[in-house]
PDB file of C-alpha atoms and ligand atoms in Angstrom:
ATOM      1  CA  MET Y   1       3.700  -6.477  -3.258  1.00  0.00           C
ATOM      2  CA  LYS Y   2       2.083  -7.112   0.145  1.00  0.00           C
ATOM      3  CA  HIS Y   3       0.506  -3.671   0.624  1.00  0.00           C
ATOM      4  CA  PHE Y   4       0.270  -0.496  -1.484  1.00  0.00           C
ATOM      5  CA  ILE Y   5       1.175   2.263   0.948  1.00  0.00           C
ATOM      6  CA  THR Y   6       3.553   4.313  -1.234  1.00  0.00           C
ATOM      7  CA  LEU Y   7       4.660   4.227  -4.879  1.00  0.00           C
ATOM      8  CA  ASN Y   8       7.848   2.518  -3.697  1.00  0.00           C
ATOM      9  CA  ASP Y   9       5.781  -0.577  -2.875  1.00  0.00           C
ATOM     10  CA  LEU Y  10       5.201  -1.171  -6.593  1.00  0.00           C
ATOM     11  CA  PRO Y  11       7.550  -3.914  -7.814  1.00  0.00           C
ATOM     12  CA  ASN Y  12       8.179  -1.862 -10.974  1.00  0.00           C
ATOM     13  CA  PHE Y  13       6.787   1.644 -11.495  1.00  0.00           C
ATOM     14  CA  GLN Y  14       7.037   1.615 -15.302  1.00  0.00           C
ATOM     15  CA  LYS Y  15       5.253  -1.752 -15.532  1.00  0.00           C
ATOM     16  CA  ALA Y  16       2.463  -0.419 -13.286  1.00  0.00           C
ATOM     17  CA  LEU Y  17       2.142   2.646 -15.493  1.00  0.00           C
ATOM     18  CA  ASP Y  18       2.031   0.509 -18.648  1.00  0.00           C
ATOM     19  CA  LEU Y  19      -0.576  -1.751 -17.030  1.00  0.00           C
ATOM     20  CA  ALA Y  20      -2.760   1.258 -16.120  1.00  0.00           C
ATOM     21  CA  LYS Y  21      -2.527   2.469 -19.734  1.00  0.00           C
ATOM     22  CA  SER Y  22      -3.415  -0.941 -21.144  1.00  0.00           C
ATOM     23  CA  LEU Y  23      -6.362  -1.240 -18.720  1.00  0.00           C
ATOM     24  CA  LYS Y  24      -7.583   2.116 -19.992  1.00  0.00           C
ATOM     25  CA  GLU Y  25      -7.498   0.705 -23.522  1.00  0.00           C
ATOM     26  CA  SER Y  26      -9.247  -2.460 -22.436  1.00  0.00           C
ATOM     27  CA  PRO Y  27     -10.888  -2.074 -18.978  1.00  0.00           C
ATOM     28  CA  TYR Y  28     -12.502  -5.517 -18.985  1.00  0.00           C
ATOM     29  CA  SER Y  29      -9.454  -7.485 -20.151  1.00  0.00           C
ATOM     30  CA  HIS Y  30      -9.158  -9.052 -16.661  1.00  0.00           C
ATOM     31  CA  GLU Y  31     -12.817  -8.880 -15.667  1.00  0.00           C
ATOM     32  CA  ASP Y  32     -12.810 -12.180 -13.743  1.00  0.00           C
ATOM     33  CA  ILE Y  33      -9.647 -11.978 -11.644  1.00  0.00           C
ATOM     34  CA  GLY Y  34     -11.522 -10.437  -8.721  1.00  0.00           C
ATOM     35  CA  LYS Y  35     -14.491 -12.781  -8.986  1.00  0.00           C
ATOM     36  CA  ARG Y  36     -15.775 -13.901  -5.552  1.00  0.00           C
ATOM     37  CA  LYS Y  37     -13.391 -11.447  -3.908  1.00  0.00           C
ATOM     38  CA  THR Y  38     -14.367  -8.384  -1.896  1.00  0.00           C
ATOM     39  CA  LEU Y  39     -12.635  -5.027  -1.654  1.00  0.00           C
ATOM     40  CA  GLY Y  40     -13.473  -3.054   1.495  1.00  0.00           C
ATOM     41  CA  LEU Y  41     -13.179   0.727   1.262  1.00  0.00           C
ATOM     42  CA  LEU Y  42     -12.886   2.525   4.607  1.00  0.00           C
ATOM     43  CA  PHE Y  43     -13.119   6.316   4.637  1.00  0.00           C
ATOM     44  CA  PHE Y  44     -12.043   8.375   7.628  1.00  0.00           C
ATOM     45  CA  ASN Y  45     -12.412  11.498   5.399  1.00  0.00           C
ATOM     46  CA  PRO Y  46     -14.638  12.677   2.512  1.00  0.00           C
ATOM     47  CA  SER Y  47     -14.065  11.745  -1.120  1.00  0.00           C
ATOM     48  CA  LEU Y  48     -15.662  11.910  -4.529  1.00  0.00           C
ATOM     49  CA  ARG Y  49     -13.080  10.676  -7.039  1.00  0.00           C
ATOM     50  CA  THR Y  50     -11.251   8.141  -4.901  1.00  0.00           C
ATOM     51  CA  ARG Y  51     -14.425   6.513  -3.660  1.00  0.00           C
ATOM     52  CA  LEU Y  52     -16.059   6.152  -7.071  1.00  0.00           C
ATOM     53  CA  SER Y  53     -12.983   5.423  -9.183  1.00  0.00           C
ATOM     54  CA  THR Y  54     -11.655   2.754  -6.803  1.00  0.00           C
ATOM     55  CA  GLN Y  55     -15.049   1.035  -6.731  1.00  0.00           C
ATOM     56  CA  LYS Y  56     -15.261   1.219 -10.509  1.00  0.00           C
ATOM     57  CA  ALA Y  57     -11.739  -0.189 -10.800  1.00  0.00           C
ATOM     58  CA  ALA Y  58     -12.653  -3.087  -8.515  1.00  0.00           C
ATOM     59  CA  GLN Y  59     -15.888  -3.796 -10.372  1.00  0.00           C
ATOM     60  CA  GLN Y  60     -14.072  -3.855 -13.725  1.00  0.00           C
ATOM     61  CA  LEU Y  61     -11.890  -6.646 -12.311  1.00  0.00           C
ATOM     62  CA  GLY Y  62     -14.892  -8.589 -11.004  1.00  0.00           C
ATOM     63  CA  PHE Y  63     -14.601  -7.658  -7.283  1.00  0.00           C
ATOM     64  CA  SER Y  64     -17.556  -6.915  -5.032  1.00  0.00           C
ATOM     65  CA  THR Y  65     -17.081  -3.782  -2.943  1.00  0.00           C
ATOM     66  CA  MET Y  66     -18.153  -2.727   0.563  1.00  0.00           C
ATOM     67  CA  VAL Y  67     -17.829   0.936   1.550  1.00  0.00           C
ATOM     68  CA  MET Y  68     -17.888   2.346   5.063  1.00  0.00           C
ATOM     69  CA  ASN Y  69     -17.513   5.908   6.317  1.00  0.00           C
ATOM     70  CA  PHE Y  70     -15.539   5.301   9.468  1.00  0.00           C
ATOM     71  CA  SER Y  71     -15.826   8.913  10.595  1.00  0.00           C
ATOM     72  CA  ASN Y  72     -19.554   8.708  11.297  1.00  0.00           C
ATOM     73  CA  GLU Y  73     -20.657   5.078  10.859  1.00  0.00           C
ATOM     74  CA  ALA Y  74     -18.125   2.916  12.677  1.00  0.00           C
ATOM     75  CA  TRP Y  75     -16.995   2.704  16.292  1.00  0.00           C
ATOM     76  CA  ALA Y  76     -14.211   5.160  17.034  1.00  0.00           C
ATOM     77  CA  LEU Y  77     -10.919   3.272  16.919  1.00  0.00           C
ATOM     78  CA  GLU Y  78      -8.211   3.077  19.563  1.00  0.00           C
ATOM     79  CA  PHE Y  79      -4.713   2.683  18.146  1.00  0.00           C
ATOM     80  CA  GLU Y  80      -2.640   2.666  21.335  1.00  0.00           C
ATOM     81  CA  ASP Y  81      -1.610  -0.629  22.857  1.00  0.00           C
ATOM     82  CA  GLY Y  82      -1.967  -1.353  26.562  1.00  0.00           C
ATOM     83  CA  THR Y  83      -4.421   1.488  27.143  1.00  0.00           C
ATOM     84  CA  GLN Y  84      -7.470   1.215  29.404  1.00  0.00           C
ATOM     85  CA  MET Y  85     -10.230   2.176  26.960  1.00  0.00           C
ATOM     86  CA  ARG Y  86     -12.358   4.469  29.152  1.00  0.00           C
ATOM     87  CA  GLY Y  87     -12.762   7.241  26.561  1.00  0.00           C
ATOM     88  CA  ILE Y  88     -14.855   7.646  23.432  1.00  0.00           C
ATOM     89  CA  ARG Y  89     -12.857   5.070  21.469  1.00  0.00           C
ATOM     90  CA  SER Y  90     -14.908   1.875  21.620  1.00  0.00           C
ATOM     91  CA  GLU Y  91     -12.957  -0.539  19.445  1.00  0.00           C
ATOM     92  CA  HIS Y  92      -9.262  -1.382  19.228  1.00  0.00           C
ATOM     93  CA  ILE Y  93      -7.539  -1.575  15.854  1.00  0.00           C
ATOM     94  CA  ARG Y  94      -6.381  -5.114  16.708  1.00  0.00           C
ATOM     95  CA  GLU Y  95      -9.965  -6.438  16.645  1.00  0.00           C
ATOM     96  CA  ALA Y  96     -11.224  -4.081  13.903  1.00  0.00           C
ATOM     97  CA  ALA Y  97      -8.463  -5.018  11.456  1.00  0.00           C
ATOM     98  CA  ALA Y  98      -8.825  -8.730  12.198  1.00  0.00           C
ATOM     99  CA  VAL Y  99     -12.591  -8.579  11.699  1.00  0.00           C
ATOM    100  CA  VAL Y 100     -12.374  -6.598   8.432  1.00  0.00           C
ATOM    101  CA  SER Y 101      -9.855  -9.200   7.212  1.00  0.00           C
ATOM    102  CA  GLN Y 102     -12.544 -11.900   7.507  1.00  0.00           C
ATOM    103  CA  TYR Y 103     -15.052 -10.012   5.354  1.00  0.00           C
ATOM    104  CA  CYS Y 104     -12.680  -8.642   2.729  1.00  0.00           C
ATOM    105  CA  ASP Y 105      -9.850  -9.892   0.553  1.00  0.00           C
ATOM    106  CA  MET Y 106      -8.259  -6.431   0.394  1.00  0.00           C
ATOM    107  CA  VAL Y 107      -8.943  -3.192   2.220  1.00  0.00           C
ATOM    108  CA  ALA Y 108      -8.432   0.335   0.915  1.00  0.00           C
ATOM    109  CA  ILE Y 109      -8.192   3.136   3.479  1.00  0.00           C
ATOM    110  CA  ARG Y 110      -8.387   6.942   3.420  1.00  0.00           C
ATOM    111  CA  ALA Y 111      -7.061   8.665   6.547  1.00  0.00           C
ATOM    112  CA  PHE Y 112      -5.826  12.244   6.190  1.00  0.00           C
ATOM    113  CA  ALA Y 113      -3.255  14.073   8.262  1.00  0.00           C
ATOM    114  CA  SER Y 114      -4.439  15.778  11.449  1.00  0.00           C
ATOM    115  CA  LEU Y 115      -2.108  18.707  10.644  1.00  0.00           C
ATOM    116  CA  THR Y 116      -1.804  19.295  14.392  1.00  0.00           C
ATOM    117  CA  ASN Y 117       0.883  16.735  15.248  1.00  0.00           C
ATOM    118  CA  LYS Y 118       3.620  16.274  12.641  1.00  0.00           C
ATOM    119  CA  LYS Y 119       5.223  13.323  14.408  1.00  0.00           C
ATOM    120  CA  GLN Y 120       1.961  11.400  14.644  1.00  0.00           C
ATOM    121  CA  ASP Y 121       0.993  12.234  11.061  1.00  0.00           C
ATOM    122  CA  GLU Y 122       4.357  11.055   9.781  1.00  0.00           C
ATOM    123  CA  ALA Y 123       3.960   7.822  11.736  1.00  0.00           C
ATOM    124  CA  GLU Y 124       0.838   7.087   9.598  1.00  0.00           C
ATOM    125  CA  ILE Y 125      -0.866   5.469  12.602  1.00  0.00           C
ATOM    126  CA  VAL Y 126      -4.134   4.523  10.859  1.00  0.00           C
ATOM    127  CA  LEU Y 127      -2.712   3.034   7.675  1.00  0.00           C
ATOM    128  CA  LYS Y 128       0.267   1.344   9.301  1.00  0.00           C
ATOM    129  CA  SER Y 129      -1.832  -0.107  12.114  1.00  0.00           C
ATOM    130  CA  PHE Y 130      -4.214  -1.646   9.583  1.00  0.00           C
ATOM    131  CA  ALA Y 131      -1.209  -2.968   7.651  1.00  0.00           C
ATOM    132  CA  LYS Y 132       0.167  -4.429  10.891  1.00  0.00           C
ATOM    133  CA  TYR Y 133      -2.996  -6.104  12.189  1.00  0.00           C
ATOM    134  CA  ALA Y 134      -4.941  -6.918   8.998  1.00  0.00           C
ATOM    135  CA  LYS Y 135      -4.333 -10.265   7.344  1.00  0.00           C
ATOM    136  CA  ILE Y 136      -5.074  -8.867   3.886  1.00  0.00           C
ATOM    137  CA  PRO Y 137      -3.416  -6.304   1.580  1.00  0.00           C
ATOM    138  CA  VAL Y 138      -3.923  -2.642   2.535  1.00  0.00           C
ATOM    139  CA  ILE Y 139      -4.225   0.059  -0.136  1.00  0.00           C
ATOM    140  CA  ASN Y 140      -3.576   3.748   0.513  1.00  0.00           C
ATOM    141  CA  MET Y 141      -6.455   5.908  -0.759  1.00  0.00           C
ATOM    142  CA  GLU Y 142      -4.694   9.031   0.665  1.00  0.00           C
ATOM    143  CA  SER Y 143      -2.965   8.961   3.958  1.00  0.00           C
ATOM    144  CA  ALA Y 144      -1.347  11.622   6.122  1.00  0.00           C
ATOM    145  CA  THR Y 145       1.733  11.877   3.917  1.00  0.00           C
ATOM    146  CA  GLY Y 146       0.892  10.362   0.537  1.00  0.00           C
ATOM    147  CA  HIS Y 147      -1.667   9.864  -2.212  1.00  0.00           C
ATOM    148  CA  PRO Y 148       0.010   7.285  -4.461  1.00  0.00           C
ATOM    149  CA  LEU Y 149      -3.136   6.337  -6.425  1.00  0.00           C
ATOM    150  CA  GLN Y 150      -3.443   9.983  -7.480  1.00  0.00           C
ATOM    151  CA  ALA Y 151       0.236  10.107  -8.425  1.00  0.00           C
ATOM    152  CA  LEU Y 152       0.016   6.952 -10.546  1.00  0.00           C
ATOM    153  CA  ALA Y 153      -3.033   8.391 -12.328  1.00  0.00           C
ATOM    154  CA  ASP Y 154      -1.138  11.660 -12.855  1.00  0.00           C
ATOM    155  CA  ALA Y 155       1.734   9.706 -14.396  1.00  0.00           C
ATOM    156  CA  VAL Y 156      -0.737   8.237 -16.909  1.00  0.00           C
ATOM    157  CA  THR Y 157      -2.029  11.737 -17.722  1.00  0.00           C
ATOM    158  CA  LEU Y 158       1.493  13.137 -18.152  1.00  0.00           C
ATOM    159  CA  GLU Y 159       2.442  10.283 -20.438  1.00  0.00           C
ATOM    160  CA  GLU Y 160      -0.687  10.766 -22.560  1.00  0.00           C
ATOM    161  CA  HIS Y 161      -0.057  14.476 -23.078  1.00  0.00           C
ATOM    162  CA  LYS Y 162       3.699  14.904 -23.206  1.00  0.00           C
ATOM    163  CA  LYS Y 163       5.012  15.965 -26.578  1.00  0.00           C
ATOM    164  CA  LYS Y 164       8.711  15.589 -25.895  1.00  0.00           C
ATOM    165  CA  TYR Y 165      10.981  13.110 -24.166  1.00  0.00           C
ATOM    166  CA  ARG Y 166      11.906  15.469 -21.328  1.00  0.00           C
ATOM    167  CA  PRO Y 167       9.116  17.990 -20.630  1.00  0.00           C
ATOM    168  CA  LYS Y 168       9.353  20.754 -18.051  1.00  0.00           C
ATOM    169  CA  VAL Y 169       6.911  19.960 -15.233  1.00  0.00           C
ATOM    170  CA  VAL Y 170       6.219  22.493 -12.478  1.00  0.00           C
ATOM    171  CA  LEU Y 171       4.410  21.738  -9.236  1.00  0.00           C
ATOM    172  CA  THR Y 172       3.257  25.075  -7.905  1.00  0.00           C
ATOM    173  CA  TRP Y 173       1.763  25.952  -4.543  1.00  0.00           C
ATOM    174  CA  THR Y 174      -1.484  27.900  -4.897  1.00  0.00           C
ATOM    175  CA  PRO Y 175      -3.606  29.683  -2.261  1.00  0.00           C
ATOM    176  CA  HIS Y 176      -6.436  28.057  -0.299  1.00  0.00           C
ATOM    177  CA  PRO Y 177      -8.550  29.214   2.645  1.00  0.00           C
ATOM    178  CA  LYS Y 178      -8.129  25.915   4.531  1.00  0.00           C
ATOM    179  CA  ALA Y 179      -4.990  24.167   5.765  1.00  0.00           C
ATOM    180  CA  LEU Y 180      -4.451  21.248   3.388  1.00  0.00           C
ATOM    181  CA  PRO Y 181      -2.129  18.246   3.749  1.00  0.00           C
ATOM    182  CA  HIS Y 182       1.105  17.574   1.844  1.00  0.00           C
ATOM    183  CA  ALA Y 183       0.030  14.139   0.594  1.00  0.00           C
ATOM    184  CA  VAL Y 184      -0.658  14.976  -3.068  1.00  0.00           C
ATOM    185  CA  ALA Y 185       2.464  17.138  -3.439  1.00  0.00           C
ATOM    186  CA  ASN Y 186       4.610  14.468  -1.745  1.00  0.00           C
ATOM    187  CA  SER Y 187       3.390  11.612  -3.925  1.00  0.00           C
ATOM    188  CA  PHE Y 188       3.510  13.691  -7.121  1.00  0.00           C
ATOM    189  CA  THR Y 189       7.129  14.533  -6.289  1.00  0.00           C
ATOM    190  CA  GLN Y 190       7.951  10.868  -5.586  1.00  0.00           C
ATOM    191  CA  MET Y 191       6.292   9.907  -8.872  1.00  0.00           C
ATOM    192  CA  MET Y 192       8.377  12.488 -10.765  1.00  0.00           C
ATOM    193  CA  SER Y 193      11.541  10.711  -9.609  1.00  0.00           C
ATOM    194  CA  PHE Y 194      10.519   7.890 -11.985  1.00  0.00           C
ATOM    195  CA  GLN Y 195      10.071  10.314 -14.922  1.00  0.00           C
ATOM    196  CA  GLU Y 196      12.383  11.817 -17.532  1.00  0.00           C
ATOM    197  CA  ALA Y 197      11.516  15.479 -16.957  1.00  0.00           C
ATOM    198  CA  ASP Y 198      12.838  18.833 -15.807  1.00  0.00           C
ATOM    199  CA  TYR Y 199      10.915  18.957 -12.552  1.00  0.00           C
ATOM    200  CA  VAL Y 200      10.686  22.167 -10.537  1.00  0.00           C
ATOM    201  CA  ILE Y 201       8.682  23.038  -7.425  1.00  0.00           C
ATOM    202  CA  ALA Y 202       7.454  26.593  -6.803  1.00  0.00           C
ATOM    203  CA  ASN Y 203       6.194  27.735  -3.442  1.00  0.00           C
ATOM    204  CA  PRO Y 204       6.331  30.832  -1.254  1.00  0.00           C
ATOM    205  CA  LYS Y 205       8.921  31.034   1.501  1.00  0.00           C
ATOM    206  CA  GLY Y 206       7.730  29.076   4.530  1.00  0.00           C
ATOM    207  CA  TYR Y 207       6.027  26.445   2.378  1.00  0.00           C
ATOM    208  CA  ASP Y 208       8.957  24.189   1.442  1.00  0.00           C
ATOM    209  CA  LEU Y 209       7.923  20.546   1.498  1.00  0.00           C
ATOM    210  CA  ASP Y 210       9.714  17.875   3.527  1.00  0.00           C
ATOM    211  CA  LYS Y 211      13.326  17.915   2.301  1.00  0.00           C
ATOM    212  CA  ASN Y 212      13.479  14.118   2.637  1.00  0.00           C
ATOM    213  CA  ILE Y 213      11.000  14.067  -0.243  1.00  0.00           C
ATOM    214  CA  THR Y 214      12.136  17.018  -2.375  1.00  0.00           C
ATOM    215  CA  LYS Y 215      15.845  16.044  -2.004  1.00  0.00           C
ATOM    216  CA  ASN Y 216      17.767  17.776  -4.837  1.00  0.00           C
ATOM    217  CA  ILE Y 217      14.751  19.074  -6.766  1.00  0.00           C
ATOM    218  CA  PRO Y 218      14.978  22.841  -7.488  1.00  0.00           C
ATOM    219  CA  VAL Y 219      12.568  24.802  -5.278  1.00  0.00           C
ATOM    220  CA  LEU Y 220      11.857  28.353  -6.463  1.00  0.00           C
ATOM    221  CA  HIS Y 221      10.109  31.010  -4.410  1.00  0.00           C
ATOM    222  CA  ASN Y 222       9.088  32.985  -7.510  1.00  0.00           C
ATOM    223  CA  GLN Y 223       6.135  31.366  -9.310  1.00  0.00           C
ATOM    224  CA  SER Y 224       6.431  33.395 -12.548  1.00  0.00           C
ATOM    225  CA  GLU Y 225      10.088  32.463 -12.878  1.00  0.00           C
ATOM    226  CA  ALA Y 226       9.371  28.791 -12.143  1.00  0.00           C
ATOM    227  CA  ILE Y 227       6.624  28.353 -14.738  1.00  0.00           C
ATOM    228  CA  GLN Y 228       8.570  30.023 -17.588  1.00  0.00           C
ATOM    229  CA  ASN Y 229       8.520  27.637 -20.556  1.00  0.00           C
ATOM    230  CA  ALA Y 230       6.759  24.912 -18.595  1.00  0.00           C
ATOM    231  CA  ASP Y 231       5.010  22.147 -20.523  1.00  0.00           C
ATOM    232  CA  PHE Y 232       2.892  21.119 -17.525  1.00  0.00           C
ATOM    233  CA  VAL Y 233       1.813  23.175 -14.511  1.00  0.00           C
ATOM    234  CA  TYR Y 234       0.427  21.175 -11.585  1.00  0.00           C
ATOM    235  CA  ALA Y 235      -1.341  23.397  -9.047  1.00  0.00           C
ATOM    236  CA  LYS Y 236      -1.800  22.345  -5.436  1.00  0.00           C
ATOM    237  CA  ASN Y 237      -2.135  23.971  -2.077  1.00  0.00           C
ATOM    238  CA  TRP Y 238      -0.471  22.648   1.042  1.00  0.00           C
ATOM    239  CA  CYS Y 239      -0.066  24.122   4.501  1.00  0.00           C
ATOM    240  CA  SER Y 240       3.318  25.018   5.946  1.00  0.00           C
ATOM    241  CA  TYR Y 241       5.494  21.999   6.715  1.00  0.00           C
ATOM    242  CA  GLN Y 242       7.967  23.891   8.894  1.00  0.00           C
ATOM    243  CA  GLN Y 243       5.243  25.736  10.866  1.00  0.00           C
ATOM    244  CA  TYR Y 244       3.262  22.552  10.721  1.00  0.00           C
ATOM    245  CA  GLY Y 245      -0.397  22.949   9.744  1.00  0.00           C
ATOM    246  CA  GLN Y 246      -0.264  26.742   9.569  1.00  0.00           C
ATOM    247  CA  ILE Y 247      -1.665  28.964   6.789  1.00  0.00           C
ATOM    248  CA  LEU Y 248       0.931  31.691   6.286  1.00  0.00           C
ATOM    249  CA  ARG Y 249      -0.775  33.536   3.413  1.00  0.00           C
ATOM    250  CA  THR Y 250      -4.045  33.510   1.457  1.00  0.00           C
ATOM    251  CA  ASP Y 251      -3.475  36.402  -0.992  1.00  0.00           C
ATOM    252  CA  GLU Y 252      -4.181  35.915  -4.694  1.00  0.00           C
ATOM    253  CA  LYS Y 253      -0.619  36.515  -5.862  1.00  0.00           C
ATOM    254  CA  TRP Y 254       0.004  32.780  -6.357  1.00  0.00           C
ATOM    255  CA  MET Y 255      -3.370  31.989  -7.993  1.00  0.00           C
ATOM    256  CA  LEU Y 256      -2.944  30.625 -11.513  1.00  0.00           C
ATOM    257  CA  THR Y 257      -4.466  32.918 -14.112  1.00  0.00           C
ATOM    258  CA  LYS Y 258      -4.565  33.068 -17.903  1.00  0.00           C
ATOM    259  CA  GLU Y 259      -1.884  35.774 -17.747  1.00  0.00           C
ATOM    260  CA  LYS Y 260       0.418  33.560 -15.666  1.00  0.00           C
ATOM    261  CA  MET Y 261      -0.146  30.583 -17.955  1.00  0.00           C
ATOM    262  CA  SER Y 262       0.950  32.758 -20.898  1.00  0.00           C
ATOM    263  CA  LEU Y 263       4.489  32.582 -19.445  1.00  0.00           C
ATOM    264  CA  THR Y 264       4.518  28.838 -20.098  1.00  0.00           C
ATOM    265  CA  LYS Y 265       5.019  26.919 -23.315  1.00  0.00           C
ATOM    266  CA  ASN Y 266       1.259  26.607 -23.782  1.00  0.00           C
ATOM    267  CA  ALA Y 267       1.367  24.358 -20.717  1.00  0.00           C
ATOM    268  CA  LYS Y 268      -1.210  21.779 -19.787  1.00  0.00           C
ATOM    269  CA  PHE Y 269      -2.857  22.558 -16.463  1.00  0.00           C
ATOM    270  CA  MET Y 270      -3.190  19.827 -13.835  1.00  0.00           C
ATOM    271  CA  HIS Y 271      -4.872  19.581 -10.427  1.00  0.00           C
ATOM    272  CA  CYS Y 272      -6.041  16.522  -8.483  1.00  0.00           C
ATOM    273  CA  LEU Y 273      -9.478  18.052  -7.637  1.00  0.00           C
ATOM    274  CA  PRO Y 274     -11.494  19.175  -5.783  1.00  0.00           C
ATOM    275  CA  ILE Y 275     -10.436  22.700  -6.726  1.00  0.00           C
ATOM    276  CA  ARG Y 276     -11.665  26.065  -5.453  1.00  0.00           C
ATOM    277  CA  ARG Y 277     -12.315  28.158  -8.550  1.00  0.00           C
ATOM    278  CA  ASN Y 278     -10.843  31.665  -8.651  1.00  0.00           C
ATOM    279  CA  ILE Y 279      -8.753  30.925  -5.570  1.00  0.00           C
ATOM    280  CA  VAL Y 280      -6.425  28.133  -6.737  1.00  0.00           C
ATOM    281  CA  ALA Y 281      -6.889  28.859 -10.444  1.00  0.00           C
ATOM    282  CA  SER Y 282      -9.123  31.210 -12.391  1.00  0.00           C
ATOM    283  CA  ASP Y 283     -12.108  30.090 -14.458  1.00  0.00           C
ATOM    284  CA  SER Y 284     -10.123  30.970 -17.579  1.00  0.00           C
ATOM    285  CA  VAL Y 285      -7.470  28.373 -16.661  1.00  0.00           C
ATOM    286  CA  LEU Y 286      -9.912  25.648 -15.649  1.00  0.00           C
ATOM    287  CA  ASP Y 287     -12.215  26.130 -18.622  1.00  0.00           C
ATOM    288  CA  ASN Y 288      -9.336  26.243 -21.084  1.00  0.00           C
ATOM    289  CA  SER Y 289      -8.778  23.288 -23.420  1.00  0.00           C
ATOM    290  CA  ASN Y 290      -5.304  22.893 -21.847  1.00  0.00           C
ATOM    291  CA  SER Y 291      -6.856  21.855 -18.548  1.00  0.00           C
ATOM    292  CA  LEU Y 292      -6.413  18.133 -17.882  1.00  0.00           C
ATOM    293  CA  VAL Y 293      -8.266  17.962 -14.566  1.00  0.00           C
ATOM    294  CA  ILE Y 294     -11.191  15.863 -15.807  1.00  0.00           C
ATOM    295  CA  GLU Y 295      -8.864  13.437 -17.581  1.00  0.00           C
ATOM    296  CA  GLN Y 296      -6.778  13.138 -14.407  1.00  0.00           C
ATOM    297  CA  ALA Y 297      -9.914  12.078 -12.539  1.00  0.00           C
ATOM    298  CA  ASN Y 298     -10.729   9.585 -15.303  1.00  0.00           C
ATOM    299  CA  ASN Y 299      -7.268   8.052 -15.025  1.00  0.00           C
ATOM    300  CA  ARG Y 300      -7.828   7.375 -11.330  1.00  0.00           C
ATOM    301  CA  THR Y 301      -9.896   4.317 -12.312  1.00  0.00           C
ATOM    302  CA  PHE Y 302      -7.108   2.728 -14.327  1.00  0.00           C
ATOM    303  CA  ALA Y 303      -4.405   3.521 -11.774  1.00  0.00           C
ATOM    304  CA  ALA Y 304      -6.504   1.827  -9.080  1.00  0.00           C
ATOM    305  CA  GLN Y 305      -7.259  -1.080 -11.395  1.00  0.00           C
ATOM    306  CA  ALA Y 306      -3.523  -1.569 -12.043  1.00  0.00           C
ATOM    307  CA  VAL Y 307      -2.747  -1.572  -8.319  1.00  0.00           C
ATOM    308  CA  LEU Y 308      -5.524  -4.073  -7.551  1.00  0.00           C
ATOM    309  CA  LYS Y 309      -4.306  -6.372 -10.314  1.00  0.00           C
ATOM    310  CA  ILE Y 310      -0.689  -6.197  -9.140  1.00  0.00           C
ATOM    311  CA  LEU Y 311      -1.778  -7.024  -5.583  1.00  0.00           C
ATOM    312  CA  LEU Y 312      -3.762 -10.024  -6.862  1.00  0.00           C
ATOM    313  CA  ASP Y 313      -0.845 -11.150  -9.017  1.00  0.00           C
ATOM    314  CA  HIS Y 314       1.441 -11.087  -5.963  1.00  0.00           C
ATOM    315  CA  ALA Y 315      -1.022 -12.705  -3.545  1.00  0.00           C
TER     316      ALA Y 315
HETATM  317  N1   CP Z 401      -8.263  13.744  -5.926  1.00  0.00           N
HETATM  318  C1   CP Z 401      -8.963  13.075  -4.983  1.00  0.00           C
HETATM  319  O1   CP Z 401      -8.423  12.243  -4.246  1.00  0.00           O
HETATM  320  O2   CP Z 401     -10.280  13.397  -4.964  1.00  0.00           O
HETATM  321  P1   CP Z 401     -11.294  12.987  -3.794  1.00  0.00           P
HETATM  322  O3   CP Z 401     -10.777  13.663  -2.526  1.00  0.00           O
HETATM  323  O4   CP Z 401     -12.629  13.522  -4.210  1.00  0.00           O
HETATM  324  O5   CP Z 401     -11.278  11.519  -3.636  1.00  0.00           O
END
């Protein structure tokens, strides 16, 4: 594996999942493999979990880490080739990526979707330009279209809590006052293609995800119907994909409540965090013992640790 941009970059998904689980059992079992190596973490957007869990993962493998908030600390980057750089962008990605490659042995990058230009977002300019011009492995810490570290962690959480071979797992759209990207929903859906499960997506009309990602997965426009007998309910907001970046509704009808969860088979509740209480899900859902959100965040460390180890193993 040269880079970790999507889950499909993993040489073997099941082996990565097993490795993450074994690292959770024994986090320091490979504590020297990153010795005298440096992981750079570049953030174009805010983070709590990804920033801390990826650093912790690196440290548990012996890496040193360097963190930089590109949005307010670094020179603004130019990604276009052949341009005369008269504007506010002071540094070209060609130099920036080459320079970072001298200080770091791997670089992890967070660069969200703009949600204003679908074509540009889908081109993943930031991540793919780093992958093109850096001489070191690039790790996706949430890009415009995917959040594979979250999805791998969610796979660990599902595995830990599933009580039958083929559980019913529902990804449901929930309301949110801001336009949010599709990255988490996309990667969760890609991850579910590796799972034995009855996987269903629920979202209001106008919110269907990219059909290249959902493929033949059932998409229901009635949340109550979708979550009937579910074993896991994963809540997430995303903006409209068809009317790209738009918020089409903010009403509470799709918020997850205790009453809604009673339609399920005592389902576990999942969300990647951060979550807006009493908008995405009610306090009664989040504070219920069936909520796995804190464990999901915990599993981020071991998912990141597995990815770092696989990249080292394939260096
Ligand atoms: N779930 C997740 O990626 O959290 P952060 O945005 O806080 O990193």
